[in-house]
Amino acid sequence: MATALDPVEYRRVVGRFATGVTVVTAVLDGEHSAMTCSSFTSVSLDPVLVLFCPERVSRFHDIVLSAGAFAVSVLAQGQEDLSRRFAVRGRPLEGQFDGLPHTLGPVTGAVVFDCALATLECRTVSAVEAGDHSVVIGEVLGLGVPDPDGDPLLYYEGRYRAFR
């Protein structure tokens, strides 16, 4: 039997894996919602699938599962403020996109940010509970590259980092 791992040590160790930063959005009953997410990855080319992992106790978890679709905006350097805005738990939902250049994706109707490095619009095809998170898999139905010359915003050891 394995010894129980210290959650703080686990977080420190996995924090040594650099990730990109995204904001995942969804719209349900006309209300737009978002969350910052670094647990996003490509899954398959045939069919084209991606995944992200929302915490099951978050407001966004139930919204995105009920919506059945979501959009992903891959953030660029200089967008740390955007990431921080949508990482705040319990923030007011009204006006959360005010002052942020964005459009509604033509496929999902979910918010995509005009200044993102890349955007993906997805239809949810599967969700599996995994510990305190769910693994949400989406089929990619739409793509965009709003900022083709930008560099990615990275997250490493609990801090935002620059690519160069």
PDB file of C-alpha atoms in Angstrom:
ATOM      1  CA  MET A   1       0.000   0.000   0.000  1.00  0.00           C
ATOM      2  CA  ALA A   2       1.327   3.436  -0.941  1.00  0.00           C
ATOM      3  CA  THR A   3       2.062   6.056   1.685  1.00  0.00           C
ATOM      4  CA  ALA A   4      -0.178   9.127   1.651  1.00  0.00           C
ATOM      5  CA  LEU A   5       1.410  12.025  -0.188  1.00  0.00           C
ATOM      6  CA  ASP A   6       1.713  15.475   1.325  1.00  0.00           C
ATOM      7  CA  PRO A   7      -0.590  17.721  -0.792  1.00  0.00           C
ATOM      8  CA  VAL A   8       1.725  20.723  -0.370  1.00  0.00           C
ATOM      9  CA  GLU A   9       4.721  18.736  -1.591  1.00  0.00           C
ATOM     10  CA  TYR A  10       2.660  17.307  -4.456  1.00  0.00           C
ATOM     11  CA  ARG A  11       1.655  20.814  -5.546  1.00  0.00           C
ATOM     12  CA  ARG A  12       5.286  21.986  -5.354  1.00  0.00           C
ATOM     13  CA  VAL A  13       6.491  19.075  -7.483  1.00  0.00           C
ATOM     14  CA  VAL A  14       3.813  19.285 -10.201  1.00  0.00           C
ATOM     15  CA  GLY A  15       4.286  23.071 -10.226  1.00  0.00           C
ATOM     16  CA  ARG A  16       7.655  22.394 -11.858  1.00  0.00           C
ATOM     17  CA  PHE A  17       5.777  21.497 -15.045  1.00  0.00           C
ATOM     18  CA  ALA A  18       5.361  24.726 -17.014  1.00  0.00           C
ATOM     19  CA  THR A  19       1.926  25.229 -18.533  1.00  0.00           C
ATOM     20  CA  GLY A  20       0.247  27.720 -20.774  1.00  0.00           C
ATOM     21  CA  VAL A  21      -2.639  29.748 -19.393  1.00  0.00           C
ATOM     22  CA  THR A  22      -6.145  29.807 -20.842  1.00  0.00           C
ATOM     23  CA  VAL A  23      -9.502  31.287 -20.028  1.00  0.00           C
ATOM     24  CA  VAL A  24     -12.352  28.852 -20.687  1.00  0.00           C
ATOM     25  CA  THR A  25     -15.799  30.370 -21.239  1.00  0.00           C
ATOM     26  CA  ALA A  26     -19.343  29.103 -21.582  1.00  0.00           C
ATOM     27  CA  VAL A  27     -22.797  30.579 -22.002  1.00  0.00           C
ATOM     28  CA  LEU A  28     -25.876  29.144 -20.301  1.00  0.00           C
ATOM     29  CA  ASP A  29     -29.339  30.698 -20.573  1.00  0.00           C
ATOM     30  CA  GLY A  30     -27.799  33.884 -21.974  1.00  0.00           C
ATOM     31  CA  GLU A  31     -25.383  34.307 -19.050  1.00  0.00           C
ATOM     32  CA  HIS A  32     -21.658  34.233 -19.850  1.00  0.00           C
ATOM     33  CA  SER A  33     -19.191  32.687 -17.436  1.00  0.00           C
ATOM     34  CA  ALA A  34     -15.440  32.088 -17.395  1.00  0.00           C
ATOM     35  CA  MET A  35     -12.576  30.548 -15.477  1.00  0.00           C
ATOM     36  CA  THR A  36      -8.793  30.682 -15.746  1.00  0.00           C
ATOM     37  CA  CYS A  37      -7.377  27.268 -16.519  1.00  0.00           C
ATOM     38  CA  SER A  38      -3.883  25.846 -16.888  1.00  0.00           C
ATOM     39  CA  SER A  39      -5.111  22.244 -17.063  1.00  0.00           C
ATOM     40  CA  PHE A  40      -5.842  22.387 -20.794  1.00  0.00           C
ATOM     41  CA  THR A  41      -4.372  20.111 -23.446  1.00  0.00           C
ATOM     42  CA  SER A  42      -4.845  18.608 -26.867  1.00  0.00           C
ATOM     43  CA  VAL A  43      -6.087  15.015 -26.789  1.00  0.00           C
ATOM     44  CA  SER A  44      -6.630  13.720 -30.325  1.00  0.00           C
ATOM     45  CA  LEU A  45      -6.374  14.654 -33.989  1.00  0.00           C
ATOM     46  CA  ASP A  46      -9.021  12.215 -35.210  1.00  0.00           C
ATOM     47  CA  PRO A  47     -11.465  13.353 -34.028  1.00  0.00           C
ATOM     48  CA  VAL A  48     -10.008  16.703 -32.948  1.00  0.00           C
ATOM     49  CA  LEU A  49     -10.384  16.738 -29.152  1.00  0.00           C
ATOM     50  CA  VAL A  50      -9.115  18.845 -26.260  1.00  0.00           C
ATOM     51  CA  LEU A  51      -9.627  18.646 -22.516  1.00  0.00           C
ATOM     52  CA  PHE A  52      -9.621  20.855 -19.469  1.00  0.00           C
ATOM     53  CA  CYS A  53     -10.208  20.131 -15.796  1.00  0.00           C
ATOM     54  CA  PRO A  54     -12.516  22.379 -13.741  1.00  0.00           C
ATOM     55  CA  GLU A  55     -12.750  21.912  -9.993  1.00  0.00           C
ATOM     56  CA  ARG A  56     -16.043  20.198  -9.163  1.00  0.00           C
ATOM     57  CA  VAL A  57     -16.977  22.712  -6.436  1.00  0.00           C
ATOM     58  CA  SER A  58     -16.525  25.735  -8.723  1.00  0.00           C
ATOM     59  CA  ARG A  59     -19.523  27.609 -10.132  1.00  0.00           C
ATOM     60  CA  PHE A  60     -18.087  27.188 -13.606  1.00  0.00           C
ATOM     61  CA  HIS A  61     -18.091  23.371 -13.375  1.00  0.00           C
ATOM     62  CA  ASP A  62     -21.857  22.991 -13.415  1.00  0.00           C
ATOM     63  CA  ILE A  63     -22.327  25.834 -15.892  1.00  0.00           C
ATOM     64  CA  VAL A  64     -19.991  24.366 -18.506  1.00  0.00           C
ATOM     65  CA  LEU A  65     -21.443  20.869 -18.147  1.00  0.00           C
ATOM     66  CA  SER A  66     -24.994  22.168 -18.493  1.00  0.00           C
ATOM     67  CA  ALA A  67     -24.067  24.400 -21.449  1.00  0.00           C
ATOM     68  CA  GLY A  68     -22.696  21.466 -23.445  1.00  0.00           C
ATOM     69  CA  ALA A  69     -20.175  23.698 -25.206  1.00  0.00           C
ATOM     70  CA  PHE A  70     -17.243  25.931 -24.320  1.00  0.00           C
ATOM     71  CA  ALA A  71     -14.599  28.199 -25.796  1.00  0.00           C
ATOM     72  CA  VAL A  72     -10.917  28.468 -24.923  1.00  0.00           C
ATOM     73  CA  SER A  73      -8.748  31.579 -25.260  1.00  0.00           C
ATOM     74  CA  VAL A  74      -5.006  30.881 -25.024  1.00  0.00           C
ATOM     75  CA  LEU A  75      -3.420  33.859 -23.256  1.00  0.00           C
ATOM     76  CA  ALA A  76      -0.366  35.812 -24.365  1.00  0.00           C
ATOM     77  CA  GLN A  77       2.375  37.511 -22.383  1.00  0.00           C
ATOM     78  CA  GLY A  78       1.008  40.706 -20.972  1.00  0.00           C
ATOM     79  CA  GLN A  79      -2.374  39.127 -20.184  1.00  0.00           C
ATOM     80  CA  GLU A  80      -1.640  38.183 -16.595  1.00  0.00           C
ATOM     81  CA  ASP A  81      -4.352  40.634 -15.480  1.00  0.00           C
ATOM     82  CA  LEU A  82      -6.905  38.781 -17.623  1.00  0.00           C
ATOM     83  CA  SER A  83      -5.832  35.479 -16.089  1.00  0.00           C
ATOM     84  CA  ARG A  84      -6.015  36.835 -12.553  1.00  0.00           C
ATOM     85  CA  ARG A  85      -9.470  38.350 -13.139  1.00  0.00           C
ATOM     86  CA  PHE A  86     -11.037  34.993 -13.994  1.00  0.00           C
ATOM     87  CA  ALA A  87      -9.133  33.076 -11.301  1.00  0.00           C
ATOM     88  CA  VAL A  88     -10.901  34.901  -8.435  1.00  0.00           C
ATOM     89  CA  ARG A  89     -13.367  32.658  -6.640  1.00  0.00           C
ATOM     90  CA  GLY A  90     -16.769  34.146  -5.896  1.00  0.00           C
ATOM     91  CA  ARG A  91     -16.210  37.258  -8.015  1.00  0.00           C
ATOM     92  CA  PRO A  92     -19.335  39.098  -9.197  1.00  0.00           C
ATOM     93  CA  LEU A  93     -20.505  37.673 -12.521  1.00  0.00           C
ATOM     94  CA  GLU A  94     -22.259  40.829 -13.685  1.00  0.00           C
ATOM     95  CA  GLY A  95     -19.961  42.979 -15.785  1.00  0.00           C
ATOM     96  CA  GLN A  96     -17.047  40.545 -15.618  1.00  0.00           C
ATOM     97  CA  PHE A  97     -16.268  41.046 -19.330  1.00  0.00           C
ATOM     98  CA  ASP A  98     -16.641  44.847 -19.271  1.00  0.00           C
ATOM     99  CA  GLY A  99     -13.644  46.638 -20.741  1.00  0.00           C
ATOM    100  CA  LEU A 100     -12.182  43.472 -22.225  1.00  0.00           C
ATOM    101  CA  PRO A 101     -12.086  43.312 -26.030  1.00  0.00           C
ATOM    102  CA  HIS A 102     -13.976  40.169 -26.952  1.00  0.00           C
ATOM    103  CA  THR A 103     -16.452  38.678 -29.362  1.00  0.00           C
ATOM    104  CA  LEU A 104     -18.911  35.839 -29.142  1.00  0.00           C
ATOM    105  CA  GLY A 105     -17.681  32.751 -30.934  1.00  0.00           C
ATOM    106  CA  PRO A 106     -19.699  31.998 -34.078  1.00  0.00           C
ATOM    107  CA  VAL A 107     -20.035  28.304 -33.170  1.00  0.00           C
ATOM    108  CA  THR A 108     -20.719  28.297 -29.410  1.00  0.00           C
ATOM    109  CA  GLY A 109     -21.731  31.876 -28.693  1.00  0.00           C
ATOM    110  CA  ALA A 110     -19.243  31.819 -25.813  1.00  0.00           C
ATOM    111  CA  VAL A 111     -16.802  34.681 -25.236  1.00  0.00           C
ATOM    112  CA  VAL A 112     -13.448  34.579 -27.039  1.00  0.00           C
ATOM    113  CA  PHE A 113     -10.870  37.283 -26.362  1.00  0.00           C
ATOM    114  CA  ASP A 114      -9.693  39.442 -29.253  1.00  0.00           C
ATOM    115  CA  CYS A 115      -6.127  39.573 -27.905  1.00  0.00           C
ATOM    116  CA  ALA A 116      -5.692  35.801 -27.386  1.00  0.00           C
ATOM    117  CA  LEU A 117      -2.911  33.848 -29.054  1.00  0.00           C
ATOM    118  CA  ALA A 118      -5.444  31.254 -30.160  1.00  0.00           C
ATOM    119  CA  THR A 119      -9.102  30.377 -29.667  1.00  0.00           C
ATOM    120  CA  LEU A 120     -10.992  27.104 -29.871  1.00  0.00           C
ATOM    121  CA  GLU A 121     -14.727  26.478 -29.755  1.00  0.00           C
ATOM    122  CA  CYS A 122     -15.813  23.063 -28.574  1.00  0.00           C
ATOM    123  CA  ARG A 123     -18.808  20.806 -28.058  1.00  0.00           C
ATOM    124  CA  THR A 124     -18.581  18.761 -24.860  1.00  0.00           C
ATOM    125  CA  VAL A 125     -18.428  15.060 -25.676  1.00  0.00           C
ATOM    126  CA  SER A 126     -17.484  13.595 -22.309  1.00  0.00           C
ATOM    127  CA  ALA A 127     -16.964  14.496 -18.667  1.00  0.00           C
ATOM    128  CA  VAL A 128     -15.438  12.173 -16.109  1.00  0.00           C
ATOM    129  CA  GLU A 129     -15.091  12.819 -12.383  1.00  0.00           C
ATOM    130  CA  ALA A 130     -11.434  12.609 -11.336  1.00  0.00           C
ATOM    131  CA  GLY A 131     -10.852  13.338  -7.669  1.00  0.00           C
ATOM    132  CA  ASP A 132     -11.881  16.903  -6.849  1.00  0.00           C
ATOM    133  CA  HIS A 133     -11.982  17.889 -10.555  1.00  0.00           C
ATOM    134  CA  SER A 134     -13.709  16.672 -13.696  1.00  0.00           C
ATOM    135  CA  VAL A 135     -11.987  15.929 -16.976  1.00  0.00           C
ATOM    136  CA  VAL A 136     -14.086  17.666 -19.631  1.00  0.00           C
ATOM    137  CA  ILE A 137     -13.384  16.558 -23.196  1.00  0.00           C
ATOM    138  CA  GLY A 138     -14.552  18.659 -26.091  1.00  0.00           C
ATOM    139  CA  GLU A 139     -14.653  18.176 -29.834  1.00  0.00           C
ATOM    140  CA  VAL A 140     -13.126  21.222 -31.508  1.00  0.00           C
ATOM    141  CA  LEU A 141     -15.594  22.801 -33.941  1.00  0.00           C
ATOM    142  CA  GLY A 142     -13.962  26.183 -34.523  1.00  0.00           C
ATOM    143  CA  LEU A 143     -10.472  27.689 -34.439  1.00  0.00           C
ATOM    144  CA  GLY A 144      -8.960  31.148 -34.462  1.00  0.00           C
ATOM    145  CA  VAL A 145      -5.581  32.879 -34.165  1.00  0.00           C
ATOM    146  CA  PRO A 146      -6.315  36.481 -33.118  1.00  0.00           C
ATOM    147  CA  ASP A 147      -2.653  37.274 -32.277  1.00  0.00           C
ATOM    148  CA  PRO A 148      -0.371  35.263 -34.580  1.00  0.00           C
ATOM    149  CA  ASP A 149       2.797  37.075 -33.443  1.00  0.00           C
ATOM    150  CA  GLY A 150       2.400  36.915 -29.662  1.00  0.00           C
ATOM    151  CA  ASP A 151       4.306  34.857 -27.119  1.00  0.00           C
ATOM    152  CA  PRO A 152       2.525  32.649 -24.569  1.00  0.00           C
ATOM    153  CA  LEU A 153       1.825  33.465 -20.960  1.00  0.00           C
ATOM    154  CA  LEU A 154       3.345  30.663 -18.879  1.00  0.00           C
ATOM    155  CA  TYR A 155       2.709  29.451 -15.353  1.00  0.00           C
ATOM    156  CA  TYR A 156       5.579  27.792 -13.471  1.00  0.00           C
ATOM    157  CA  GLU A 157       6.216  27.188  -9.769  1.00  0.00           C
ATOM    158  CA  GLY A 158       3.151  29.213  -8.783  1.00  0.00           C
ATOM    159  CA  ARG A 159       4.142  32.302 -10.774  1.00  0.00           C
ATOM    160  CA  TYR A 160       3.462  33.776 -14.195  1.00  0.00           C
ATOM    161  CA  ARG A 161       6.502  33.646 -16.460  1.00  0.00           C
ATOM    162  CA  ALA A 162       7.578  35.008 -19.807  1.00  0.00           C
ATOM    163  CA  PHE A 163       8.473  32.755 -22.707  1.00  0.00           C
ATOM    164  CA  ARG A 164      11.550  34.794 -23.581  1.00  0.00           C
TER     165      ARG A 164
END
